[in-house]
Amino acid sequence: MAAFTAQDVKALREKTGCGMMDCKKALVQADGDMDKAIDFLREQGLAKQAKKASRIAAEGVAYATTSDDNSVGVVIEVNAETDFVAKNDSFMEFVKACAATVIEQNPADVEALLALQATGSDKTVAELLQEKVLTIGENIQIRRFERMEGACVAYVHAGGKIGVLVNFNTDLTAKPEFVAYGKDVAMQIAALNTPYLTRDDVPAEVIDHEKEVMRQQVINEGKPEAIADKIVMGKINKYYKENCLVDQEFVKDNKLTVAQYTKNTAKELGGNIDIVKFVRFEKGEGIEKRQDDFAAEVASMVK
């Protein structure tokens, strides 16, 4: 029997959405290797996608904002123990103070941020954090942030479940129509969890890996090997359209791609717009909040 645990079966199930028995079989076939097990499930047509993000469990908020002139932006995640805290005005004041401090003082990392005097306060961010822990009664942690300079648009989804910051190269920042366009792009990123901006941003090893998986999937479906590569190229084009922002169908008008929507908006406003980069933070992604009884449910399957 391959060396893997009930927790491995659970993790594979969460990453692929496949049934427990299929996940166990895949781990057996892959000799306990998680990535190979995901590939096996995909090749068999059992897993429609292989996302490696862990189950979201931590609470708090993902928050994004910009300076008044939209020339600097920040997206930040601050975690707490319960979702109730995110609705606390005092907690949100602290989050906004952290974001303002990042915008104005440009710390290198979370440790540097904690040492700074908070914007609008005579105390350091670390001192404010300790105050919030004492008054709110929960463990609170600043997990991460990213700061950008240039034309920025921020978007916060579902009261802090997702924060998105998009950076543009444009001469249209003063126009409210540009900000509306930027929010549309940010909402697209929030909704579809887009991993890449353009095709050039997809690492070569990712494409090579996708081709290998897709080719085996095509062969498993009974297609002749002689035409497998041609079919795979079609699937790769589809992969680009699903995973690269500028190639995606625009969610508000699926007759346009995001690139076409951008070009049309720039033309209407009489300027230029290029999407430079973006960051999407989802509250608690990759953090396991607590263990449940699922492991006990499947423990007997891997003995």
PDB file of N, CA and C in Angstrom, residues 61-157:
ATOM      1  N   VAL A  61     -10.538  40.145   7.233  1.00  0.00           N
ATOM      2  CA  VAL A  61     -10.897  40.822   5.986  1.00  0.00           C
ATOM      3  C   VAL A  61      -9.716  40.883   5.032  1.00  0.00           C
ATOM      4  N   ALA A  62     -10.056  40.923   3.748  1.00  0.00           N
ATOM      5  CA  ALA A  62      -9.134  41.345   2.701  1.00  0.00           C
ATOM      6  C   ALA A  62      -9.642  42.713   2.254  1.00  0.00           C
ATOM      7  N   TYR A  63      -8.785  43.706   2.320  1.00  0.00           N
ATOM      8  CA  TYR A  63      -9.207  45.091   2.084  1.00  0.00           C
ATOM      9  C   TYR A  63      -8.286  45.732   1.063  1.00  0.00           C
ATOM     10  N   ALA A  64      -8.850  46.548   0.176  1.00  0.00           N
ATOM     11  CA  ALA A  64      -8.060  47.249  -0.831  1.00  0.00           C
ATOM     12  C   ALA A  64      -8.505  48.701  -0.900  1.00  0.00           C
ATOM     13  N   THR A  65      -7.552  49.593  -1.099  1.00  0.00           N
ATOM     14  CA  THR A  65      -7.872  51.015  -1.203  1.00  0.00           C
ATOM     15  C   THR A  65      -6.760  51.731  -1.958  1.00  0.00           C
ATOM     16  N   THR A  66      -7.006  52.991  -2.307  1.00  0.00           N
ATOM     17  CA  THR A  66      -6.003  53.797  -2.998  1.00  0.00           C
ATOM     18  C   THR A  66      -5.887  55.157  -2.318  1.00  0.00           C
ATOM     19  N   SER A  67      -4.833  55.885  -2.679  1.00  0.00           N
ATOM     20  CA  SER A  67      -4.709  57.273  -2.244  1.00  0.00           C
ATOM     21  C   SER A  67      -5.783  58.103  -2.937  1.00  0.00           C
ATOM     22  N   ASP A  68      -5.987  59.329  -2.465  1.00  0.00           N
ATOM     23  CA  ASP A  68      -7.065  60.167  -3.003  1.00  0.00           C
ATOM     24  C   ASP A  68      -6.956  60.386  -4.508  1.00  0.00           C
ATOM     25  N   ASP A  69      -5.719  60.463  -5.009  1.00  0.00           N
ATOM     26  CA  ASP A  69      -5.537  60.692  -6.449  1.00  0.00           C
ATOM     27  C   ASP A  69      -5.320  59.393  -7.234  1.00  0.00           C
ATOM     28  N   ASN A  70      -5.520  58.248  -6.583  1.00  0.00           N
ATOM     29  CA  ASN A  70      -5.389  56.926  -7.210  1.00  0.00           C
ATOM     30  C   ASN A  70      -3.978  56.627  -7.720  1.00  0.00           C
ATOM     31  N   SER A  71      -2.973  57.343  -7.195  1.00  0.00           N
ATOM     32  CA  SER A  71      -1.608  57.143  -7.672  1.00  0.00           C
ATOM     33  C   SER A  71      -0.854  56.062  -6.888  1.00  0.00           C
ATOM     34  N   VAL A  72      -1.386  55.660  -5.756  1.00  0.00           N
ATOM     35  CA  VAL A  72      -0.813  54.580  -4.944  1.00  0.00           C
ATOM     36  C   VAL A  72      -1.965  53.734  -4.418  1.00  0.00           C
ATOM     37  N   GLY A  73      -1.759  52.426  -4.407  1.00  0.00           N
ATOM     38  CA  GLY A  73      -2.798  51.542  -3.894  1.00  0.00           C
ATOM     39  C   GLY A  73      -2.218  50.453  -3.019  1.00  0.00           C
ATOM     40  N   VAL A  74      -3.079  49.847  -2.207  1.00  0.00           N
ATOM     41  CA  VAL A  74      -2.654  48.742  -1.360  1.00  0.00           C
ATOM     42  C   VAL A  74      -3.797  47.738  -1.227  1.00  0.00           C
ATOM     43  N   VAL A  75      -3.428  46.475  -1.169  1.00  0.00           N
ATOM     44  CA  VAL A  75      -4.362  45.418  -0.791  1.00  0.00           C
ATOM     45  C   VAL A  75      -3.734  44.712   0.398  1.00  0.00           C
ATOM     46  N   ILE A  76      -4.528  44.492   1.446  1.00  0.00           N
ATOM     47  CA  ILE A  76      -3.999  43.979   2.703  1.00  0.00           C
ATOM     48  C   ILE A  76      -4.971  42.955   3.286  1.00  0.00           C
ATOM     49  N   GLU A  77      -4.424  41.960   3.977  1.00  0.00           N
ATOM     50  CA  GLU A  77      -5.254  40.976   4.677  1.00  0.00           C
ATOM     51  C   GLU A  77      -4.921  41.010   6.163  1.00  0.00           C
ATOM     52  N   VAL A  78      -5.960  41.166   6.978  1.00  0.00           N
ATOM     53  CA  VAL A  78      -5.813  41.125   8.431  1.00  0.00           C
ATOM     54  C   VAL A  78      -6.757  40.051   8.946  1.00  0.00           C
ATOM     55  N   ASN A  79      -6.201  39.090   9.669  1.00  0.00           N
ATOM     56  CA  ASN A  79      -6.990  37.933  10.118  1.00  0.00           C
ATOM     57  C   ASN A  79      -7.386  38.028  11.587  1.00  0.00           C
ATOM     58  N   ALA A  80      -8.536  37.446  11.884  1.00  0.00           N
ATOM     59  CA  ALA A  80      -9.025  37.310  13.259  1.00  0.00           C
ATOM     60  C   ALA A  80      -9.611  35.915  13.412  1.00  0.00           C
ATOM     61  N   GLU A  81     -10.150  35.631  14.595  1.00  0.00           N
ATOM     62  CA  GLU A  81     -10.622  34.272  14.867  1.00  0.00           C
ATOM     63  C   GLU A  81     -12.045  34.014  14.410  1.00  0.00           C
ATOM     64  N   THR A  82     -12.891  35.036  14.373  1.00  0.00           N
ATOM     65  CA  THR A  82     -14.288  34.841  13.998  1.00  0.00           C
ATOM     66  C   THR A  82     -14.714  35.856  12.952  1.00  0.00           C
ATOM     67  N   ASP A  83     -15.734  35.505  12.172  1.00  0.00           N
ATOM     68  CA  ASP A  83     -16.226  36.422  11.145  1.00  0.00           C
ATOM     69  C   ASP A  83     -16.949  37.616  11.765  1.00  0.00           C
ATOM     70  N   PHE A  84     -17.352  37.500  13.022  1.00  0.00           N
ATOM     71  CA  PHE A  84     -18.021  38.605  13.708  1.00  0.00           C
ATOM     72  C   PHE A  84     -17.112  39.831  13.807  1.00  0.00           C
ATOM     73  N   VAL A  85     -15.814  39.591  13.977  1.00  0.00           N
ATOM     74  CA  VAL A  85     -14.861  40.679  14.155  1.00  0.00           C
ATOM     75  C   VAL A  85     -14.816  41.587  12.928  1.00  0.00           C
ATOM     76  N   ALA A  86     -14.975  41.019  11.755  1.00  0.00           N
ATOM     77  CA  ALA A  86     -14.910  41.809  10.525  1.00  0.00           C
ATOM     78  C   ALA A  86     -16.003  42.868  10.462  1.00  0.00           C
ATOM     79  N   LYS A  87     -17.062  42.678  11.242  1.00  0.00           N
ATOM     80  CA  LYS A  87     -18.162  43.648  11.284  1.00  0.00           C
ATOM     81  C   LYS A  87     -17.969  44.682  12.395  1.00  0.00           C
ATOM     82  N   ASN A  88     -16.857  44.572  13.116  1.00  0.00           N
ATOM     83  CA  ASN A  88     -16.574  45.461  14.233  1.00  0.00           C
ATOM     84  C   ASN A  88     -15.930  46.748  13.705  1.00  0.00           C
ATOM     85  N   ASP A  89     -16.516  47.891  14.015  1.00  0.00           N
ATOM     86  CA  ASP A  89     -15.999  49.175  13.524  1.00  0.00           C
ATOM     87  C   ASP A  89     -14.568  49.428  13.984  1.00  0.00           C
ATOM     88  N   SER A  90     -14.270  49.048  15.217  1.00  0.00           N
ATOM     89  CA  SER A  90     -12.923  49.261  15.749  1.00  0.00           C
ATOM     90  C   SER A  90     -11.888  48.435  14.974  1.00  0.00           C
ATOM     91  N   PHE A  91     -12.249  47.211  14.634  1.00  0.00           N
ATOM     92  CA  PHE A  91     -11.358  46.353  13.852  1.00  0.00           C
ATOM     93  C   PHE A  91     -11.113  46.957  12.473  1.00  0.00           C
ATOM     94  N   MET A  92     -12.184  47.423  11.828  1.00  0.00           N
ATOM     95  CA  MET A  92     -12.044  47.994  10.485  1.00  0.00           C
ATOM     96  C   MET A  92     -11.249  49.297  10.509  1.00  0.00           C
ATOM     97  N   GLU A  93     -11.375  50.065  11.588  1.00  0.00           N
ATOM     98  CA  GLU A  93     -10.561  51.281  11.719  1.00  0.00           C
ATOM     99  C   GLU A  93      -9.076  50.911  11.745  1.00  0.00           C
ATOM    100  N   PHE A  94      -8.760  49.830  12.431  1.00  0.00           N
ATOM    101  CA  PHE A  94      -7.375  49.371  12.488  1.00  0.00           C
ATOM    102  C   PHE A  94      -6.895  48.925  11.106  1.00  0.00           C
ATOM    103  N   VAL A  95      -7.718  48.169  10.400  1.00  0.00           N
ATOM    104  CA  VAL A  95      -7.351  47.711   9.051  1.00  0.00           C
ATOM    105  C   VAL A  95      -7.088  48.904   8.136  1.00  0.00           C
ATOM    106  N   LYS A  96      -7.963  49.892   8.198  1.00  0.00           N
ATOM    107  CA  LYS A  96      -7.802  51.074   7.335  1.00  0.00           C
ATOM    108  C   LYS A  96      -6.566  51.892   7.728  1.00  0.00           C
ATOM    109  N   ALA A  97      -6.265  51.929   9.020  1.00  0.00           N
ATOM    110  CA  ALA A  97      -5.052  52.621   9.468  1.00  0.00           C
ATOM    111  C   ALA A  97      -3.802  51.911   8.946  1.00  0.00           C
ATOM    112  N   CYS A  98      -3.843  50.592   8.954  1.00  0.00           N
ATOM    113  CA  CYS A  98      -2.716  49.817   8.401  1.00  0.00           C
ATOM    114  C   CYS A  98      -2.544  50.107   6.918  1.00  0.00           C
ATOM    115  N   ALA A  99      -3.660  50.123   6.188  1.00  0.00           N
ATOM    116  CA  ALA A  99      -3.595  50.380   4.747  1.00  0.00           C
ATOM    117  C   ALA A  99      -3.055  51.779   4.469  1.00  0.00           C
ATOM    118  N   ALA A 100      -3.519  52.772   5.224  1.00  0.00           N
ATOM    119  CA  ALA A 100      -3.052  54.143   5.037  1.00  0.00           C
ATOM    120  C   ALA A 100      -1.561  54.264   5.334  1.00  0.00           C
ATOM    121  N   THR A 101      -1.104  53.545   6.354  1.00  0.00           N
ATOM    122  CA  THR A 101       0.315  53.572   6.718  1.00  0.00           C
ATOM    123  C   THR A 101       1.163  52.966   5.603  1.00  0.00           C
ATOM    124  N   VAL A 102       0.685  51.872   5.001  1.00  0.00           N
ATOM    125  CA  VAL A 102       1.411  51.259   3.886  1.00  0.00           C
ATOM    126  C   VAL A 102       1.487  52.227   2.711  1.00  0.00           C
ATOM    127  N   ILE A 103       0.377  52.877   2.390  1.00  0.00           N
ATOM    128  CA  ILE A 103       0.356  53.816   1.269  1.00  0.00           C
ATOM    129  C   ILE A 103       1.332  54.969   1.484  1.00  0.00           C
ATOM    130  N   GLU A 104       1.341  55.528   2.683  1.00  0.00           N
ATOM    131  CA  GLU A 104       2.126  56.734   2.937  1.00  0.00           C
ATOM    132  C   GLU A 104       3.592  56.462   3.254  1.00  0.00           C
ATOM    133  N   GLN A 105       3.876  55.311   3.890  1.00  0.00           N
ATOM    134  CA  GLN A 105       5.247  55.101   4.377  1.00  0.00           C
ATOM    135  C   GLN A 105       5.989  53.951   3.701  1.00  0.00           C
ATOM    136  N   ASN A 106       5.297  53.167   2.898  1.00  0.00           N
ATOM    137  CA  ASN A 106       5.929  52.140   2.057  1.00  0.00           C
ATOM    138  C   ASN A 106       6.853  51.188   2.820  1.00  0.00           C
ATOM    139  N   PRO A 107       6.342  50.483   3.825  1.00  0.00           N
ATOM    140  CA  PRO A 107       7.184  49.509   4.540  1.00  0.00           C
ATOM    141  C   PRO A 107       7.537  48.323   3.642  1.00  0.00           C
ATOM    142  N   ALA A 108       8.649  47.691   3.951  1.00  0.00           N
ATOM    143  CA  ALA A 108       9.125  46.579   3.117  1.00  0.00           C
ATOM    144  C   ALA A 108       8.321  45.306   3.329  1.00  0.00           C
ATOM    145  N   ASP A 109       7.836  45.094   4.563  1.00  0.00           N
ATOM    146  CA  ASP A 109       7.110  43.875   4.869  1.00  0.00           C
ATOM    147  C   ASP A 109       6.267  44.097   6.124  1.00  0.00           C
ATOM    148  N   VAL A 110       5.606  43.037   6.588  1.00  0.00           N
ATOM    149  CA  VAL A 110       4.727  43.165   7.753  1.00  0.00           C
ATOM    150  C   VAL A 110       5.508  43.560   8.992  1.00  0.00           C
ATOM    151  N   GLU A 111       6.684  42.990   9.161  1.00  0.00           N
ATOM    152  CA  GLU A 111       7.504  43.329  10.330  1.00  0.00           C
ATOM    153  C   GLU A 111       7.852  44.823  10.342  1.00  0.00           C
ATOM    154  N   ALA A 112       8.184  45.350   9.180  1.00  0.00           N
ATOM    155  CA  ALA A 112       8.508  46.776   9.082  1.00  0.00           C
ATOM    156  C   ALA A 112       7.270  47.631   9.329  1.00  0.00           C
ATOM    157  N   LEU A 113       6.126  47.180   8.848  1.00  0.00           N
ATOM    158  CA  LEU A 113       4.867  47.906   9.070  1.00  0.00           C
ATOM    159  C   LEU A 113       4.562  48.016  10.560  1.00  0.00           C
ATOM    160  N   LEU A 114       4.737  46.932  11.283  1.00  0.00           N
ATOM    161  CA  LEU A 114       4.442  46.925  12.717  1.00  0.00           C
ATOM    162  C   LEU A 114       5.279  47.946  13.482  1.00  0.00           C
ATOM    163  N   ALA A 115       6.474  48.217  12.998  1.00  0.00           N
ATOM    164  CA  ALA A 115       7.385  49.126  13.706  1.00  0.00           C
ATOM    165  C   ALA A 115       7.100  50.599  13.421  1.00  0.00           C
ATOM    166  N   LEU A 116       6.295  50.887  12.394  1.00  0.00           N
ATOM    167  CA  LEU A 116       6.038  52.268  12.001  1.00  0.00           C
ATOM    168  C   LEU A 116       4.980  52.935  12.878  1.00  0.00           C
ATOM    169  N   GLN A 117       5.082  54.265  12.999  1.00  0.00           N
ATOM    170  CA  GLN A 117       4.001  55.015  13.630  1.00  0.00           C
ATOM    171  C   GLN A 117       2.819  55.014  12.675  1.00  0.00           C
ATOM    172  N   ALA A 118       1.669  54.589  13.174  1.00  0.00           N
ATOM    173  CA  ALA A 118       0.492  54.461  12.332  1.00  0.00           C
ATOM    174  C   ALA A 118       0.018  55.820  11.859  1.00  0.00           C
ATOM    175  N   THR A 119      -0.397  55.898  10.604  1.00  0.00           N
ATOM    176  CA  THR A 119      -0.944  57.137  10.061  1.00  0.00           C
ATOM    177  C   THR A 119      -2.169  57.569  10.859  1.00  0.00           C
ATOM    178  N   GLY A 120      -2.166  58.826  11.309  1.00  0.00           N
ATOM    179  CA  GLY A 120      -3.286  59.347  12.080  1.00  0.00           C
ATOM    180  C   GLY A 120      -3.254  58.985  13.545  1.00  0.00           C
ATOM    181  N   SER A 121      -2.116  58.467  14.024  1.00  0.00           N
ATOM    182  CA  SER A 121      -2.006  58.049  15.430  1.00  0.00           C
ATOM    183  C   SER A 121      -0.623  58.395  15.964  1.00  0.00           C
ATOM    184  N   ASP A 122      -0.512  58.483  17.286  1.00  0.00           N
ATOM    185  CA  ASP A 122       0.798  58.687  17.904  1.00  0.00           C
ATOM    186  C   ASP A 122       1.398  57.369  18.364  1.00  0.00           C
ATOM    187  N   LYS A 123       0.783  56.257  17.979  1.00  0.00           N
ATOM    188  CA  LYS A 123       1.249  54.932  18.376  1.00  0.00           C
ATOM    189  C   LYS A 123       1.738  54.158  17.153  1.00  0.00           C
ATOM    190  N   THR A 124       2.554  53.154  17.423  1.00  0.00           N
ATOM    191  CA  THR A 124       2.992  52.298  16.331  1.00  0.00           C
ATOM    192  C   THR A 124       1.866  51.350  15.934  1.00  0.00           C
ATOM    193  N   VAL A 125       2.016  50.767  14.758  1.00  0.00           N
ATOM    194  CA  VAL A 125       1.018  49.787  14.314  1.00  0.00           C
ATOM    195  C   VAL A 125       0.988  48.603  15.281  1.00  0.00           C
ATOM    196  N   ALA A 126       2.147  48.199  15.784  1.00  0.00           N
ATOM    197  CA  ALA A 126       2.209  47.086  16.738  1.00  0.00           C
ATOM    198  C   ALA A 126       1.437  47.410  18.017  1.00  0.00           C
ATOM    199  N   GLU A 127       1.560  48.654  18.497  1.00  0.00           N
ATOM    200  CA  GLU A 127       0.839  49.068  19.703  1.00  0.00           C
ATOM    201  C   GLU A 127      -0.669  49.100  19.459  1.00  0.00           C
ATOM    202  N   LEU A 128      -1.072  49.590  18.287  1.00  0.00           N
ATOM    203  CA  LEU A 128      -2.503  49.569  17.954  1.00  0.00           C
ATOM    204  C   LEU A 128      -3.024  48.144  17.861  1.00  0.00           C
ATOM    205  N   LEU A 129      -2.208  47.268  17.284  1.00  0.00           N
ATOM    206  CA  LEU A 129      -2.606  45.869  17.167  1.00  0.00           C
ATOM    207  C   LEU A 129      -2.832  45.251  18.542  1.00  0.00           C
ATOM    208  N   GLN A 130      -1.916  45.509  19.446  1.00  0.00           N
ATOM    209  CA  GLN A 130      -2.054  44.954  20.797  1.00  0.00           C
ATOM    210  C   GLN A 130      -3.301  45.496  21.481  1.00  0.00           C
ATOM    211  N   GLU A 131      -3.613  46.766  21.252  1.00  0.00           N
ATOM    212  CA  GLU A 131      -4.834  47.342  21.820  1.00  0.00           C
ATOM    213  C   GLU A 131      -6.071  46.621  21.309  1.00  0.00           C
ATOM    214  N   LYS A 132      -6.089  46.331  20.020  1.00  0.00           N
ATOM    215  CA  LYS A 132      -7.256  45.663  19.423  1.00  0.00           C
ATOM    216  C   LYS A 132      -7.403  44.247  19.964  1.00  0.00           C
ATOM    217  N   VAL A 133      -6.284  43.574  20.151  1.00  0.00           N
ATOM    218  CA  VAL A 133      -6.338  42.224  20.721  1.00  0.00           C
ATOM    219  C   VAL A 133      -6.962  42.259  22.116  1.00  0.00           C
ATOM    220  N   LEU A 134      -6.579  43.251  22.911  1.00  0.00           N
ATOM    221  CA  LEU A 134      -7.077  43.351  24.281  1.00  0.00           C
ATOM    222  C   LEU A 134      -8.543  43.770  24.329  1.00  0.00           C
ATOM    223  N   THR A 135      -8.930  44.726  23.475  1.00  0.00           N
ATOM    224  CA  THR A 135     -10.307  45.237  23.542  1.00  0.00           C
ATOM    225  C   THR A 135     -11.302  44.311  22.835  1.00  0.00           C
ATOM    226  N   ILE A 136     -10.893  43.717  21.716  1.00  0.00           N
ATOM    227  CA  ILE A 136     -11.804  42.841  20.974  1.00  0.00           C
ATOM    228  C   ILE A 136     -11.809  41.430  21.553  1.00  0.00           C
ATOM    229  N   GLY A 137     -10.679  41.022  22.102  1.00  0.00           N
ATOM    230  CA  GLY A 137     -10.622  39.719  22.763  1.00  0.00           C
ATOM    231  C   GLY A 137     -10.337  38.564  21.827  1.00  0.00           C
ATOM    232  N   GLU A 138      -9.742  38.850  20.668  1.00  0.00           N
ATOM    233  CA  GLU A 138      -9.383  37.785  19.745  1.00  0.00           C
ATOM    234  C   GLU A 138      -7.952  37.977  19.264  1.00  0.00           C
ATOM    235  N   ASN A 139      -7.364  36.875  18.822  1.00  0.00           N
ATOM    236  CA  ASN A 139      -6.052  36.953  18.209  1.00  0.00           C
ATOM    237  C   ASN A 139      -6.192  37.626  16.845  1.00  0.00           C
ATOM    238  N   ILE A 140      -5.442  38.692  16.606  1.00  0.00           N
ATOM    239  CA  ILE A 140      -5.506  39.442  15.348  1.00  0.00           C
ATOM    240  C   ILE A 140      -4.102  39.505  14.761  1.00  0.00           C
ATOM    241  N   GLN A 141      -3.997  39.203  13.478  1.00  0.00           N
ATOM    242  CA  GLN A 141      -2.698  39.188  12.828  1.00  0.00           C
ATOM    243  C   GLN A 141      -2.772  39.896  11.477  1.00  0.00           C
ATOM    244  N   ILE A 142      -1.776  40.746  11.200  1.00  0.00           N
ATOM    245  CA  ILE A 142      -1.614  41.285   9.843  1.00  0.00           C
ATOM    246  C   ILE A 142      -0.871  40.208   9.055  1.00  0.00           C
ATOM    247  N   ARG A 143      -1.522  39.655   8.067  1.00  0.00           N
ATOM    248  CA  ARG A 143      -0.929  38.523   7.368  1.00  0.00           C
ATOM    249  C   ARG A 143      -0.035  38.934   6.202  1.00  0.00           C
ATOM    250  N   ARG A 144      -0.519  39.879   5.376  1.00  0.00           N
ATOM    251  CA  ARG A 144       0.225  40.239   4.163  1.00  0.00           C
ATOM    252  C   ARG A 144      -0.338  41.530   3.572  1.00  0.00           C
ATOM    253  N   PHE A 145       0.443  42.142   2.718  1.00  0.00           N
ATOM    254  CA  PHE A 145      -0.043  43.291   1.963  1.00  0.00           C
ATOM    255  C   PHE A 145       0.787  43.431   0.699  1.00  0.00           C
ATOM    256  N   GLU A 146       0.257  44.166  -0.271  1.00  0.00           N
ATOM    257  CA  GLU A 146       1.027  44.536  -1.461  1.00  0.00           C
ATOM    258  C   GLU A 146       0.673  45.965  -1.833  1.00  0.00           C
ATOM    259  N   ARG A 147       1.710  46.728  -2.135  1.00  0.00           N
ATOM    260  CA  ARG A 147       1.570  48.143  -2.469  1.00  0.00           C
ATOM    261  C   ARG A 147       1.980  48.362  -3.922  1.00  0.00           C
ATOM    262  N   MET A 148       1.256  49.205  -4.630  1.00  0.00           N
ATOM    263  CA  MET A 148       1.573  49.525  -6.021  1.00  0.00           C
ATOM    264  C   MET A 148       1.563  51.031  -6.226  1.00  0.00           C
ATOM    265  N   GLU A 149       2.431  51.504  -7.111  1.00  0.00           N
ATOM    266  CA  GLU A 149       2.454  52.905  -7.501  1.00  0.00           C
ATOM    267  C   GLU A 149       2.062  53.032  -8.968  1.00  0.00           C
ATOM    268  N   GLY A 150       1.423  54.146  -9.311  1.00  0.00           N
ATOM    269  CA  GLY A 150       0.896  54.333 -10.654  1.00  0.00           C
ATOM    270  C   GLY A 150      -0.620  54.403 -10.576  1.00  0.00           C
ATOM    271  N   ALA A 151      -1.273  54.380 -11.713  1.00  0.00           N
ATOM    272  CA  ALA A 151      -2.735  54.443 -11.731  1.00  0.00           C
ATOM    273  C   ALA A 151      -3.312  53.157 -11.142  1.00  0.00           C
ATOM    274  N   CYS A 152      -4.007  53.260 -10.016  1.00  0.00           N
ATOM    275  CA  CYS A 152      -4.514  52.084  -9.308  1.00  0.00           C
ATOM    276  C   CYS A 152      -6.026  52.181  -9.102  1.00  0.00           C
ATOM    277  N   VAL A 153      -6.671  51.027  -9.159  1.00  0.00           N
ATOM    278  CA  VAL A 153      -8.093  50.918  -8.834  1.00  0.00           C
ATOM    279  C   VAL A 153      -8.248  49.766  -7.861  1.00  0.00           C
ATOM    280  N   ALA A 154      -8.992  49.999  -6.789  1.00  0.00           N
ATOM    281  CA  ALA A 154      -9.196  48.985  -5.747  1.00  0.00           C
ATOM    282  C   ALA A 154     -10.647  48.537  -5.731  1.00  0.00           C
ATOM    283  N   TYR A 155     -10.839  47.284  -5.326  1.00  0.00           N
ATOM    284  CA  TYR A 155     -12.194  46.735  -5.230  1.00  0.00           C
ATOM    285  C   TYR A 155     -12.245  45.752  -4.062  1.00  0.00           C
ATOM    286  N   VAL A 156     -13.283  45.877  -3.239  1.00  0.00           N
ATOM    287  CA  VAL A 156     -13.495  44.956  -2.119  1.00  0.00           C
ATOM    288  C   VAL A 156     -14.817  44.257  -2.337  1.00  0.00           C
ATOM    289  N   HIS A 157     -14.782  42.931  -2.312  1.00  0.00           N
ATOM    290  CA  HIS A 157     -15.974  42.129  -2.596  1.00  0.00           C
ATOM    291  C   HIS A 157     -16.533  41.501  -1.318  1.00  0.00           C
TER     292      HIS A 157
END
